[in-house]
PDB file of C-alpha atoms in Angstrom:
ATOM      1  CA  MET A  10       0.764  36.036 -28.189  1.00 68.00           C
ATOM      2  CA  ILE A  11       2.768  32.863 -28.872  1.00 80.00           C
ATOM      3  CA  TYR A  12       3.697  32.608 -25.180  1.00 79.00           C
ATOM      4  CA  VAL A  13       0.038  32.636 -24.113  1.00 80.00           C
ATOM      5  CA  ALA A  14      -0.784  30.026 -26.760  1.00 76.00           C
ATOM      6  CA  LEU A  15       2.016  27.763 -25.474  1.00 82.00           C
ATOM      7  CA  ALA A  16       0.694  28.205 -21.922  1.00 78.00           C
ATOM      8  CA  ALA A  17      -2.783  27.181 -23.100  1.00 75.00           C
ATOM      9  CA  LEU A  18      -1.359  24.065 -24.768  1.00 75.00           C
ATOM     10  CA  LEU A  19       0.341  23.013 -21.528  1.00 80.00           C
ATOM     11  CA  TRP A  20      -2.816  23.668 -19.495  1.00 73.00           C
ATOM     12  CA  GLY A  21      -4.755  21.600 -22.014  1.00 72.00           C
ATOM     13  CA  LEU A  22      -2.253  18.750 -21.767  1.00 73.00           C
ATOM     14  CA  GLY A  23      -2.565  18.841 -17.993  1.00 67.00           C
ATOM     15  CA  GLY A  24      -6.329  18.660 -18.261  1.00 62.00           C
ATOM     16  CA  ALA A  25      -6.129  15.654 -20.566  1.00 59.00           C
ATOM     17  CA  LEU A  26      -3.821  13.859 -18.134  1.00 60.00           C
ATOM     18  CA  ALA A  27      -5.742  14.870 -15.018  1.00 55.00           C
ATOM     19  CA  GLY A  28      -8.406  12.240 -15.464  1.00 51.00           C
ATOM     20  CA  ARG A  29      -5.740   9.540 -15.588  1.00 53.00           C
ATOM     21  CA  PHE A  30      -3.726  10.268 -12.456  1.00 52.00           C
ATOM     22  CA  MET A  31      -5.205  13.085 -10.383  1.00 52.00           C
ATOM     23  CA  GLY A  32      -8.590  11.715  -9.427  1.00 57.00           C
ATOM     24  CA  GLU A  33      -7.480  10.503  -6.011  1.00 68.00           C
ATOM     25  CA  ILE A  34      -6.125  13.821  -4.729  1.00 76.00           C
ATOM     26  CA  PRO A  35      -8.806  16.116  -3.256  1.00 77.00           C
ATOM     27  CA  PRO A  36      -8.684  19.850  -4.053  1.00 77.00           C
ATOM     28  CA  SER A  37      -8.114  20.651  -0.367  1.00 83.00           C
ATOM     29  CA  VAL A  38      -4.746  18.874  -0.704  1.00 87.00           C
ATOM     30  CA  LEU A  39      -3.904  19.534  -4.341  1.00 84.00           C
ATOM     31  CA  ILE A  40      -4.349  23.327  -4.366  1.00 85.00           C
ATOM     32  CA  PRO A  41      -2.168  24.088  -1.297  1.00 91.00           C
ATOM     33  CA  LEU A  42       0.533  21.643  -2.462  1.00 91.00           C
ATOM     34  CA  ARG A  43       0.479  23.222  -5.908  1.00 89.00           C
ATOM     35  CA  PHE A  44       1.068  26.668  -4.465  1.00 93.00           C
ATOM     36  CA  LEU A  45       3.592  25.645  -1.811  1.00 95.00           C
ATOM     37  CA  LEU A  46       5.779  23.462  -4.029  1.00 95.00           C
ATOM     38  CA  SER A  47       5.696  26.000  -6.881  1.00 95.00           C
ATOM     39  CA  PHE A  48       6.737  28.712  -4.436  1.00 96.00           C
ATOM     40  CA  SER A  49       9.529  26.506  -3.067  1.00 96.00           C
ATOM     41  CA  LEU A  50      10.938  26.042  -6.578  1.00 95.00           C
ATOM     42  CA  LEU A  51      10.765  29.742  -7.381  1.00 96.00           C
ATOM     43  CA  LEU A  52      11.853  31.192  -4.021  1.00 96.00           C
ATOM     44  CA  PRO A  53      15.602  31.102  -4.870  1.00 96.00           C
ATOM     45  CA  LEU A  54      14.921  33.255  -7.936  1.00 94.00           C
ATOM     46  CA  VAL A  55      12.873  35.736  -5.888  1.00 94.00           C
ATOM     47  CA  LEU A  56      15.676  36.002  -3.327  1.00 95.00           C
ATOM     48  CA  ARG A  57      18.378  36.349  -5.982  1.00 94.00           C
ATOM     49  CA  SER A  58      16.502  38.927  -8.084  1.00 92.00           C
ATOM     50  CA  PRO A  59      13.941  40.586  -5.812  1.00 93.00           C
ATOM     51  CA  PRO A  60      11.327  42.770  -7.519  1.00 93.00           C
ATOM     52  CA  ALA A  61      11.651  46.537  -7.448  1.00 93.00           C
ATOM     53  CA  ALA A  62       9.868  48.124  -4.508  1.00 92.00           C
ATOM     54  CA  LYS A  63       7.427  49.971  -6.765  1.00 93.00           C
ATOM     55  CA  GLU A  64       6.197  46.672  -8.292  1.00 94.00           C
ATOM     56  CA  TRP A  65       5.365  44.910  -5.020  1.00 95.00           C
ATOM     57  CA  PRO A  66       1.797  46.280  -4.749  1.00 94.00           C
ATOM     58  CA  GLN A  67       1.013  45.123  -8.284  1.00 94.00           C
ATOM     59  CA  LEU A  68       2.626  41.732  -7.670  1.00 95.00           C
ATOM     60  CA  LEU A  69       0.567  41.214  -4.523  1.00 96.00           C
ATOM     61  CA  ARG A  70      -2.589  41.954  -6.496  1.00 95.00           C
ATOM     62  CA  VAL A  71      -1.460  39.404  -9.088  1.00 94.00           C
ATOM     63  CA  GLY A  72      -1.008  36.836  -6.301  1.00 95.00           C
ATOM     64  CA  LEU A  73      -4.441  37.492  -4.819  1.00 96.00           C
ATOM     65  CA  ALA A  74      -6.066  37.231  -8.251  1.00 95.00           C
ATOM     66  CA  LEU A  75      -4.230  33.994  -9.051  1.00 92.00           C
ATOM     67  CA  SER A  76      -5.277  32.514  -5.706  1.00 93.00           C
ATOM     68  CA  GLY A  77      -8.896  33.433  -6.357  1.00 92.00           C
ATOM     69  CA  ALA A  78      -8.854  32.041  -9.889  1.00 90.00           C
ATOM     70  CA  GLN A  79      -7.573  28.667  -8.691  1.00 84.00           C
ATOM     71  CA  ALA A  80      -9.730  28.391  -5.567  1.00 85.00           C
ATOM     72  CA  PHE A  81     -12.995  29.474  -7.170  1.00 87.00           C
ATOM     73  CA  TYR A  82     -12.373  27.259 -10.201  1.00 81.00           C
ATOM     74  CA  TYR A  83     -12.040  24.153  -8.051  1.00 77.00           C
ATOM     75  CA  LEU A  84     -15.047  25.172  -5.960  1.00 82.00           C
ATOM     76  CA  ALA A  85     -17.028  25.633  -9.172  1.00 82.00           C
ATOM     77  CA  ILE A  86     -16.216  22.195 -10.564  1.00 75.00           C
ATOM     78  CA  HIS A  87     -16.915  20.660  -7.139  1.00 74.00           C
ATOM     79  CA  ALA A  88     -20.377  22.272  -7.091  1.00 78.00           C
ATOM     80  CA  THR A  89     -21.110  21.585 -10.776  1.00 74.00           C
ATOM     81  CA  THR A  90     -18.985  19.769 -13.350  1.00 67.00           C
ATOM     82  CA  VAL A  91     -15.512  20.195 -14.838  1.00 66.00           C
ATOM     83  CA  ALA A  92     -16.994  21.280 -18.163  1.00 66.00           C
ATOM     84  CA  THR A  93     -19.218  23.893 -16.542  1.00 71.00           C
ATOM     85  CA  GLY A  94     -16.333  25.190 -14.441  1.00 74.00           C
ATOM     86  CA  ILE A  95     -14.092  25.556 -17.499  1.00 75.00           C
ATOM     87  CA  PHE A  96     -16.804  27.340 -19.474  1.00 75.00           C
ATOM     88  CA  LEU A  97     -17.574  29.780 -16.653  1.00 78.00           C
ATOM     89  CA  GLN A  98     -13.890  30.576 -16.054  1.00 81.00           C
ATOM     90  CA  TYR A  99     -13.464  31.402 -19.721  1.00 79.00           C
ATOM     91  CA  LEU A 100     -16.062  34.136 -19.471  1.00 80.00           C
ATOM     92  CA  ALA A 101     -13.020  36.203 -18.454  1.00 84.00           C
ATOM     93  CA  PRO A 102     -12.428  37.730 -21.921  1.00 80.00           C
ATOM     94  CA  ALA A 103     -16.096  38.738 -22.080  1.00 81.00           C
ATOM     95  CA  LEU A 104     -15.772  40.487 -18.704  1.00 81.00           C
ATOM     96  CA  LEU A 105     -12.653  42.321 -19.869  1.00 81.00           C
ATOM     97  CA  THR A 106     -14.361  43.312 -23.107  1.00 79.00           C
ATOM     98  CA  LEU A 107     -17.361  44.640 -21.166  1.00 78.00           C
ATOM     99  CA  TYR A 108     -15.018  46.587 -18.890  1.00 75.00           C
ATOM    100  CA  ALA A 109     -13.249  48.098 -21.896  1.00 74.00           C
ATOM    101  CA  LEU A 110     -16.591  49.196 -23.371  1.00 74.00           C
ATOM    102  CA  LEU A 111     -17.741  50.718 -20.069  1.00 71.00           C
ATOM    103  CA  ARG A 112     -14.504  52.717 -19.968  1.00 70.00           C
ATOM    104  CA  GLY A 113     -15.385  54.127 -23.350  1.00 69.00           C
ATOM    105  CA  GLU A 114     -12.729  52.187 -25.271  1.00 71.00           C
ATOM    106  CA  ARG A 115     -13.638  51.794 -28.912  1.00 75.00           C
ATOM    107  CA  LEU A 116     -13.155  48.201 -30.008  1.00 69.00           C
ATOM    108  CA  PRO A 117     -13.231  46.973 -33.629  1.00 74.00           C
ATOM    109  CA  GLY A 118     -16.396  45.171 -34.619  1.00 76.00           C
ATOM    110  CA  LYS A 119     -14.470  42.058 -35.560  1.00 73.00           C
ATOM    111  CA  ALA A 120     -12.911  41.969 -32.077  1.00 74.00           C
ATOM    112  CA  LEU A 121     -16.354  41.947 -30.461  1.00 77.00           C
ATOM    113  CA  LEU A 122     -17.483  39.292 -32.935  1.00 79.00           C
ATOM    114  CA  GLY A 123     -14.361  37.273 -32.098  1.00 78.00           C
ATOM    115  CA  VAL A 124     -15.202  37.222 -28.382  1.00 79.00           C
ATOM    116  CA  ALA A 125     -18.782  36.144 -29.106  1.00 83.00           C
ATOM    117  CA  VAL A 126     -17.700  33.390 -31.533  1.00 83.00           C
ATOM    118  CA  ALA A 127     -15.048  32.073 -29.119  1.00 81.00           C
ATOM    119  CA  LEU A 128     -17.537  31.951 -26.224  1.00 80.00           C
ATOM    120  CA  LEU A 129     -20.021  30.094 -28.410  1.00 82.00           C
ATOM    121  CA  GLY A 130     -17.253  27.669 -29.353  1.00 80.00           C
ATOM    122  CA  ALA A 131     -16.350  27.149 -25.690  1.00 79.00           C
ATOM    123  CA  TYR A 132     -19.968  26.349 -24.881  1.00 80.00           C
ATOM    124  CA  VAL A 133     -20.250  23.868 -27.747  1.00 81.00           C
ATOM    125  CA  LEU A 134     -16.904  22.253 -26.889  1.00 74.00           C
ATOM    126  CA  VAL A 135     -17.135  21.885 -23.116  1.00 69.00           C
ATOM    127  CA  VAL A 136     -20.909  21.830 -22.501  1.00 72.00           C
ATOM    128  CA  GLY A 137     -22.541  20.843 -25.785  1.00 71.00           C
ATOM    129  CA  SER A 138     -25.502  18.485 -25.823  1.00 69.00           C
ATOM    130  CA  LYS A 139     -24.858  17.506 -22.196  1.00 70.00           C
ATOM    131  CA  GLY A 140     -26.438  20.789 -21.192  1.00 67.00           C
ATOM    132  CA  PHE A 141     -25.481  23.419 -18.672  1.00 64.00           C
ATOM    133  CA  THR A 142     -25.533  21.607 -15.337  1.00 64.00           C
ATOM    134  CA  ALA A 143     -24.993  24.084 -12.562  1.00 67.00           C
ATOM    135  CA  SER A 144     -26.395  25.061  -9.185  1.00 78.00           C
ATOM    136  CA  PRO A 145     -26.710  28.753  -8.321  1.00 83.00           C
ATOM    137  CA  LEU A 146     -23.769  28.380  -5.943  1.00 86.00           C
ATOM    138  CA  GLY A 147     -21.697  26.690  -8.646  1.00 82.00           C
ATOM    139  CA  VAL A 148     -22.475  29.495 -11.089  1.00 82.00           C
ATOM    140  CA  ALA A 149     -21.447  32.049  -8.462  1.00 89.00           C
ATOM    141  CA  TYR A 150     -18.117  30.267  -7.923  1.00 88.00           C
ATOM    142  CA  GLY A 151     -17.582  30.046 -11.680  1.00 85.00           C
ATOM    143  CA  LEU A 152     -18.250  33.744 -12.199  1.00 87.00           C
ATOM    144  CA  LEU A 153     -15.853  34.595  -9.363  1.00 93.00           C
ATOM    145  CA  SER A 154     -13.291  32.349 -11.054  1.00 89.00           C
ATOM    146  CA  ALA A 155     -13.762  34.258 -14.325  1.00 88.00           C
ATOM    147  CA  LEU A 156     -13.476  37.598 -12.536  1.00 92.00           C
ATOM    148  CA  SER A 157     -10.313  36.472 -10.733  1.00 93.00           C
ATOM    149  CA  PHE A 158      -8.729  35.208 -13.965  1.00 89.00           C
ATOM    150  CA  ALA A 159      -9.597  38.491 -15.693  1.00 89.00           C
ATOM    151  CA  LEU A 160      -8.020  40.455 -12.823  1.00 92.00           C
ATOM    152  CA  TYR A 161      -4.958  38.189 -12.902  1.00 90.00           C
ATOM    153  CA  ALA A 162      -4.421  39.035 -16.564  1.00 88.00           C
ATOM    154  CA  ALA A 163      -5.165  42.738 -16.077  1.00 88.00           C
ATOM    155  CA  PHE A 164      -2.885  43.131 -13.045  1.00 90.00           C
ATOM    156  CA  SER A 165      -0.075  41.275 -14.843  1.00 89.00           C
ATOM    157  CA  HIS A 166      -0.073  43.598 -17.846  1.00 84.00           C
ATOM    158  CA  GLY A 167       2.990  45.820 -17.982  1.00 84.00           C
ATOM    159  CA  LEU A 168       4.981  44.116 -15.222  1.00 87.00           C
ATOM    160  CA  LYS A 169       8.734  44.616 -15.524  1.00 89.00           C
ATOM    161  CA  THR A 170       9.644  41.903 -13.013  1.00 92.00           C
ATOM    162  CA  PRO A 171      10.839  38.693 -14.762  1.00 92.00           C
ATOM    163  CA  PRO A 172       7.971  36.196 -15.196  1.00 91.00           C
ATOM    164  CA  LEU A 173       9.459  33.482 -12.952  1.00 93.00           C
ATOM    165  CA  VAL A 174      10.085  36.000 -10.177  1.00 94.00           C
ATOM    166  CA  SER A 175       6.568  37.427 -10.594  1.00 94.00           C
ATOM    167  CA  LEU A 176       5.102  33.943 -10.388  1.00 94.00           C
ATOM    168  CA  GLY A 177       7.254  33.230  -7.324  1.00 95.00           C
ATOM    169  CA  VAL A 178       5.687  36.161  -5.492  1.00 96.00           C
ATOM    170  CA  ALA A 179       2.187  35.192  -6.689  1.00 95.00           C
ATOM    171  CA  THR A 180       2.538  31.565  -5.562  1.00 95.00           C
ATOM    172  CA  GLY A 181       3.948  32.832  -2.270  1.00 96.00           C
ATOM    173  CA  VAL A 182       0.697  34.727  -1.718  1.00 96.00           C
ATOM    174  CA  GLY A 183      -1.259  31.605  -2.619  1.00 94.00           C
ATOM    175  CA  SER A 184       0.870  29.526  -0.239  1.00 95.00           C
ATOM    176  CA  LEU A 185       0.173  31.833   2.685  1.00 95.00           C
ATOM    177  CA  LEU A 186      -3.549  31.904   2.003  1.00 94.00           C
ATOM    178  CA  SER A 187      -3.847  28.126   1.598  1.00 92.00           C
ATOM    179  CA  LEU A 188      -1.428  27.108   4.379  1.00 92.00           C
ATOM    180  CA  PRO A 189      -4.156  26.682   7.036  1.00 93.00           C
ATOM    181  CA  ILE A 190      -6.023  24.347   4.672  1.00 91.00           C
ATOM    182  CA  LEU A 191      -2.865  22.307   4.067  1.00 91.00           C
ATOM    183  CA  LEU A 192      -2.133  22.031   7.792  1.00 92.00           C
ATOM    184  CA  GLY A 193      -5.674  20.814   8.368  1.00 92.00           C
ATOM    185  CA  ASN A 194      -5.215  18.091   5.738  1.00 90.00           C
ATOM    186  CA  LEU A 195      -1.734  16.835   6.665  1.00 91.00           C
ATOM    187  CA  PRO A 196      -2.977  13.294   7.435  1.00 90.00           C
ATOM    188  CA  ARG A 197      -4.230  13.054   3.850  1.00 89.00           C
ATOM    189  CA  VAL A 198      -0.897  14.356   2.524  1.00 89.00           C
ATOM    190  CA  TRP A 199       0.995  11.533   4.282  1.00 90.00           C
ATOM    191  CA  THR A 200      -1.188   8.942   2.505  1.00 88.00           C
ATOM    192  CA  LEU A 201      -0.195  10.049  -1.009  1.00 86.00           C
ATOM    193  CA  ASP A 202       1.595   7.271  -2.894  1.00 85.00           C
ATOM    194  CA  PRO A 203       4.460   7.686  -5.426  1.00 86.00           C
ATOM    195  CA  GLY A 204       1.999   7.914  -8.293  1.00 80.00           C
ATOM    196  CA  ASP A 205       0.142  10.738  -6.556  1.00 82.00           C
ATOM    197  CA  TRP A 206       3.409  12.600  -5.947  1.00 88.00           C
ATOM    198  CA  GLY A 207       4.294  12.162  -9.620  1.00 84.00           C
ATOM    199  CA  ALA A 208       0.968  13.759 -10.535  1.00 80.00           C
ATOM    200  CA  VAL A 209       1.616  16.631  -8.148  1.00 86.00           C
ATOM    201  CA  ALA A 210       5.124  17.114  -9.563  1.00 88.00           C
ATOM    202  CA  TYR A 211       3.732  17.282 -13.089  1.00 84.00           C
ATOM    203  CA  LEU A 212       1.067  19.791 -12.051  1.00 83.00           C
ATOM    204  CA  VAL A 213       3.624  21.958 -10.256  1.00 89.00           C
ATOM    205  CA  ILE A 214       6.211  22.051 -13.050  1.00 89.00           C
ATOM    206  CA  LEU A 215       4.314  21.704 -16.323  1.00 85.00           C
ATOM    207  CA  GLY A 216       0.896  22.772 -15.051  1.00 83.00           C
ATOM    208  CA  THR A 217       1.940  25.808 -13.009  1.00 87.00           C
ATOM    209  CA  VAL A 218       5.539  27.064 -13.165  1.00 90.00           C
ATOM    210  CA  VAL A 219       6.076  26.793 -16.919  1.00 91.00           C
ATOM    211  CA  PRO A 220       2.638  27.764 -18.325  1.00 88.00           C
ATOM    212  CA  PHE A 221       1.891  30.551 -15.848  1.00 86.00           C
ATOM    213  CA  SER A 222       5.339  32.010 -16.488  1.00 89.00           C
ATOM    214  CA  LEU A 223       4.669  31.888 -20.226  1.00 88.00           C
ATOM    215  CA  PHE A 224       1.308  33.563 -19.666  1.00 85.00           C
ATOM    216  CA  LEU A 225       2.954  36.316 -17.609  1.00 87.00           C
ATOM    217  CA  LEU A 226       5.563  36.770 -20.318  1.00 83.00           C
ATOM    218  CA  GLY A 227       2.861  37.147 -22.948  1.00 81.00           C
ATOM    219  CA  VAL A 228       0.420  39.334 -21.044  1.00 82.00           C
ATOM    220  CA  ARG A 229       3.022  41.982 -20.226  1.00 78.00           C
ATOM    221  CA  THR A 230       2.975  43.146 -23.865  1.00 75.00           C
ATOM    222  CA  VAL A 231      -0.593  42.422 -25.041  1.00 76.00           C
ATOM    223  CA  PRO A 232      -3.956  43.577 -23.656  1.00 74.00           C
ATOM    224  CA  ALA A 233      -5.406  41.324 -20.968  1.00 75.00           C
ATOM    225  CA  ARG A 234      -8.542  40.846 -23.082  1.00 71.00           C
ATOM    226  CA  ASN A 235      -6.516  39.400 -25.962  1.00 76.00           C
ATOM    227  CA  ALA A 236      -4.438  37.221 -23.640  1.00 76.00           C
ATOM    228  CA  THR A 237      -7.438  35.640 -21.894  1.00 78.00           C
ATOM    229  CA  LEU A 238      -9.117  35.034 -25.239  1.00 73.00           C
ATOM    230  CA  THR A 239      -6.005  33.272 -26.578  1.00 79.00           C
ATOM    231  CA  ALA A 240      -5.919  31.220 -23.370  1.00 80.00           C
ATOM    232  CA  MET A 241      -9.273  29.788 -24.484  1.00 74.00           C
ATOM    233  CA  LEU A 242      -7.172  27.483 -26.649  1.00 76.00           C
ATOM    234  CA  GLU A 243      -6.804  25.414 -23.460  1.00 74.00           C
ATOM    235  CA  PRO A 244     -10.045  23.400 -23.864  1.00 71.00           C
ATOM    236  CA  VAL A 245      -9.236  22.907 -27.559  1.00 74.00           C
ATOM    237  CA  ALA A 246      -5.826  21.495 -26.673  1.00 73.00           C
ATOM    238  CA  GLY A 247      -7.371  19.390 -23.910  1.00 68.00           C
ATOM    239  CA  ALA A 248      -9.854  17.844 -26.344  1.00 68.00           C
ATOM    240  CA  ILE A 249      -7.104  17.080 -28.865  1.00 72.00           C
ATOM    241  CA  PHE A 250      -4.719  15.583 -26.283  1.00 69.00           C
ATOM    242  CA  ALA A 251      -7.534  13.539 -24.701  1.00 63.00           C
ATOM    243  CA  TRP A 252      -7.793  11.477 -27.875  1.00 65.00           C
ATOM    244  CA  PRO A 253      -4.397   9.709 -27.661  1.00 66.00           C
ATOM    245  CA  LEU A 254      -3.916  10.045 -23.885  1.00 61.00           C
ATOM    246  CA  ALA A 255      -7.339   9.215 -22.486  1.00 55.00           C
ATOM    247  CA  GLY A 256      -8.903   7.358 -25.413  1.00 60.00           C
ATOM    248  CA  GLU A 257     -11.581  10.010 -25.934  1.00 60.00           C
ATOM    249  CA  PRO A 258     -11.973  10.585 -29.685  1.00 64.00           C
ATOM    250  CA  LEU A 259     -12.953  14.011 -30.956  1.00 65.00           C
ATOM    251  CA  SER A 260     -16.719  14.329 -31.440  1.00 72.00           C
ATOM    252  CA  PHE A 261     -18.476  16.522 -33.977  1.00 74.00           C
ATOM    253  CA  GLU A 262     -19.231  18.967 -31.143  1.00 76.00           C
ATOM    254  CA  GLY A 263     -15.554  18.994 -30.198  1.00 71.00           C
ATOM    255  CA  LEU A 264     -14.483  19.753 -33.752  1.00 78.00           C
ATOM    256  CA  LEU A 265     -17.134  22.448 -34.177  1.00 83.00           C
ATOM    257  CA  GLY A 266     -16.423  24.086 -30.825  1.00 78.00           C
ATOM    258  CA  GLY A 267     -12.678  24.016 -31.350  1.00 76.00           C
ATOM    259  CA  THR A 268     -13.043  25.538 -34.809  1.00 82.00           C
ATOM    260  CA  LEU A 269     -15.217  28.357 -33.450  1.00 82.00           C
ATOM    261  CA  ILE A 270     -12.695  29.124 -30.700  1.00 80.00           C
ATOM    262  CA  LEU A 271      -9.845  29.266 -33.215  1.00 79.00           C
ATOM    263  CA  LEU A 272     -11.944  31.531 -35.454  1.00 81.00           C
ATOM    264  CA  GLY A 273     -12.755  33.793 -32.501  1.00 77.00           C
ATOM    265  CA  VAL A 274      -9.093  34.104 -31.527  1.00 77.00           C
ATOM    266  CA  ALA A 275      -8.153  34.877 -35.141  1.00 80.00           C
ATOM    267  CA  LEU A 276     -10.843  37.568 -35.408  1.00 74.00           C
ATOM    268  CA  ASN A 277      -9.565  39.248 -32.255  1.00 69.00           C
ATOM    269  CA  ARG A 278      -6.053  39.711 -33.574  1.00 65.00           C
ATOM    270  CA  ARG A 279      -5.405  43.305 -34.601  1.00 53.00           C
TER     271      ARG A 279
END
């Protein structure tokens, strides 16, 4: 579980920094570049240690789920707000818990309580008194983002392929799917300045390659439900890092929401 927690910390750090140097790059440019550059970094590893033939179908499903999680998340925050998009995406552990119950899996009462407490904490932390601002379309995108993230975790469970190689295949799928969008936005790519490219480089290395590899390393040995719940530490980390990096001090809602998320994660540990 430590690998998933480290991934969440890096995602949270990226979120805290995003407001400082990523505001000028539209999602139609940022998402394809994120996939393509990540894939370019990881391609040598995929070629040197190609996955076993029997794992390719599972890896392709991982890539499709990752692509959906990223695309629908950005569509959700475009149609609503960043806070709403984050909250909706982190309904993933609730979806996985519901799926486990429908399959007849018997879950401990404290695990169910942990999911509920963590979701309440996420609402308090990222939505709070501002209220839930969302259009029906934005909610639909957010729910699809949660479903995609849940599938990403579920499909990744049990993979034997090394995490960096697995992520290389997954980002390759994302690159192929987003390539037409990138080609249609090439004029905007050429206008990026050195600061923008520095932001992209950070997002590729410390926002994608490292944390997603850590997440893949963690989820191969723990249930997807537990992994996605632990990943809910991301908004907690983002709120903490935003204090020194973006000058946004922790509010009472932030402290309360973060505490509830930590309590929910602790309750879900077996």
